[in-house]
């Protein structure tokens, strides 16, 4: 199972994902692919955004985490968008594949 924790508060966004979906064999797992695309895309955009201090790691297959901190206005809006994007994506994925994805979310304004 993939376990995802998403937290946002006061200009800070954290996300941690661990595990494997085990929906299908390695290289053919659509649930793992969907989770990976959501996480990598959000991390790449946040990492490149001006005004966001970004730290991320993927030390091994099945593990990815990042922390993004905004320094002000437009960057805070980008963090909010990224949080909303990840929440919508993982809510949907966990609803469709509850045996493969567990999603916990705590978003504060």
CSV table of C-alpha atoms in Angstrom, one decimal:
chain,number,residue,atom,x,y,z
A,1,UNK,CA,0.0,0.0,0.0
A,2,UNK,CA,1.1,3.5,-0.7
A,3,UNK,CA,0.8,5.8,2.3
A,4,UNK,CA,0.7,9.5,1.6
A,5,UNK,CA,0.7,12.4,4.2
A,6,UNK,CA,0.1,15.9,2.9
A,7,UNK,CA,0.4,18.9,5.3
A,8,UNK,CA,0.1,22.6,4.6
A,9,UNK,CA,0.2,25.5,7.1
A,10,UNK,CA,1.5,29.1,7.1
A,11,UNK,CA,3.4,29.1,3.8
A,12,UNK,CA,4.8,25.6,4.3
A,13,UNK,CA,3.8,22.4,2.3
A,14,UNK,CA,5.1,19.0,3.3
A,15,UNK,CA,4.4,15.7,1.6
A,16,UNK,CA,5.6,12.2,2.3
A,17,UNK,CA,4.8,9.1,0.4
A,18,UNK,CA,6.0,5.5,1.2
A,19,UNK,CA,5.2,2.1,0.0
A,20,UNK,CA,4.1,0.3,-3.1
A,21,UNK,CA,0.5,0.0,-4.5
A,22,UNK,CA,0.9,-3.7,-5.3
A,23,UNK,CA,-2.0,-3.4,-7.8
A,24,UNK,CA,0.0,-5.1,-10.5
A,25,UNK,CA,3.6,-6.3,-11.1
A,26,UNK,CA,6.5,-3.8,-11.2
A,27,UNK,CA,6.4,-1.8,-14.4
A,28,UNK,CA,2.7,-2.4,-15.0
A,29,UNK,CA,1.2,-0.9,-11.8
A,30,UNK,CA,-1.2,1.9,-12.9
A,31,UNK,CA,-1.9,3.0,-9.3
A,32,UNK,CA,1.9,3.4,-8.6
A,33,UNK,CA,2.3,5.2,-11.9
A,34,UNK,CA,-0.6,7.6,-11.0
A,35,UNK,CA,0.8,8.4,-7.6
A,36,UNK,CA,4.3,8.9,-9.0
A,37,UNK,CA,3.1,11.3,-11.7
A,38,UNK,CA,1.2,13.4,-9.1
A,39,UNK,CA,4.1,13.6,-6.7
A,40,UNK,CA,6.9,14.1,-9.2
A,41,UNK,CA,5.1,16.8,-11.1
A,42,UNK,CA,4.2,18.8,-8.0
A,43,UNK,CA,7.8,18.5,-6.7
A,44,UNK,CA,9.3,19.6,-10.0
A,45,UNK,CA,7.0,22.6,-10.3
A,46,UNK,CA,7.5,23.7,-6.7
A,47,UNK,CA,11.3,23.1,-6.9
A,48,UNK,CA,11.5,25.5,-9.9
A,49,UNK,CA,9.2,28.2,-8.7
A,50,UNK,CA,10.8,31.5,-7.7
A,51,UNK,CA,10.3,32.4,-4.1
A,52,UNK,CA,9.9,28.8,-2.9
A,53,UNK,CA,12.7,27.1,-0.8
A,54,UNK,CA,12.4,23.5,-1.8
A,55,UNK,CA,14.0,20.3,-0.3
A,56,UNK,CA,13.1,16.9,-1.6
A,57,UNK,CA,14.4,13.3,-1.5
A,58,UNK,CA,13.6,10.0,-3.1
A,59,UNK,CA,16.3,7.8,-1.5
A,60,UNK,CA,14.8,4.5,-2.8
A,61,UNK,CA,12.0,3.2,-4.9
A,62,UNK,CA,8.7,3.6,-3.0
A,63,UNK,CA,9.8,6.6,-1.0
A,64,UNK,CA,9.5,10.3,-1.8
A,65,UNK,CA,9.2,13.3,0.4
A,66,UNK,CA,9.5,17.1,0.0
A,67,UNK,CA,9.1,20.3,1.9
A,68,UNK,CA,8.4,23.6,0.2
A,69,UNK,CA,8.4,27.0,2.0
A,70,UNK,CA,7.1,30.2,0.4
A,71,UNK,CA,8.7,33.5,1.0
A,72,UNK,CA,5.6,35.6,0.1
A,73,UNK,CA,2.5,36.4,-2.0
A,74,UNK,CA,2.7,34.7,-5.3
A,75,UNK,CA,4.8,31.8,-3.9
A,76,UNK,CA,2.1,31.2,-1.2
A,77,UNK,CA,-0.5,31.0,-4.0
A,78,UNK,CA,1.6,28.4,-5.8
A,79,UNK,CA,1.8,26.3,-2.6
A,80,UNK,CA,-2.0,26.5,-2.2
A,81,UNK,CA,-2.5,25.4,-5.8
A,82,UNK,CA,0.0,22.5,-5.3
A,83,UNK,CA,-1.7,21.4,-2.1
A,84,UNK,CA,-5.2,21.5,-3.8
A,85,UNK,CA,-3.8,19.6,-6.8
A,86,UNK,CA,-2.3,16.9,-4.7
A,87,UNK,CA,-5.4,16.7,-2.4
A,88,UNK,CA,-7.7,16.3,-5.4
A,89,UNK,CA,-5.5,13.7,-7.1
A,90,UNK,CA,-4.9,11.6,-4.0
A,91,UNK,CA,-8.5,11.8,-2.8
A,92,UNK,CA,-9.6,10.5,-6.2
A,93,UNK,CA,-6.9,7.8,-6.2
A,94,UNK,CA,-7.6,6.6,-2.7
A,95,UNK,CA,-11.4,6.5,-3.4
A,96,UNK,CA,-10.9,4.4,-6.5
A,97,UNK,CA,-8.2,2.1,-5.1
A,98,UNK,CA,-8.7,2.1,-1.3
A,99,UNK,CA,-6.9,-1.2,-0.9
A,100,UNK,CA,-3.8,0.3,-2.6
A,101,UNK,CA,-3.6,4.0,-1.4
A,102,UNK,CA,-4.1,5.5,2.0
A,103,UNK,CA,-4.2,9.3,2.0
A,104,UNK,CA,-4.0,11.6,5.1
A,105,UNK,CA,-4.4,15.3,4.6
A,106,UNK,CA,-4.2,18.4,6.9
A,107,UNK,CA,-4.5,21.7,5.0
A,108,UNK,CA,-4.6,24.9,7.0
A,109,UNK,CA,-5.0,28.3,5.4
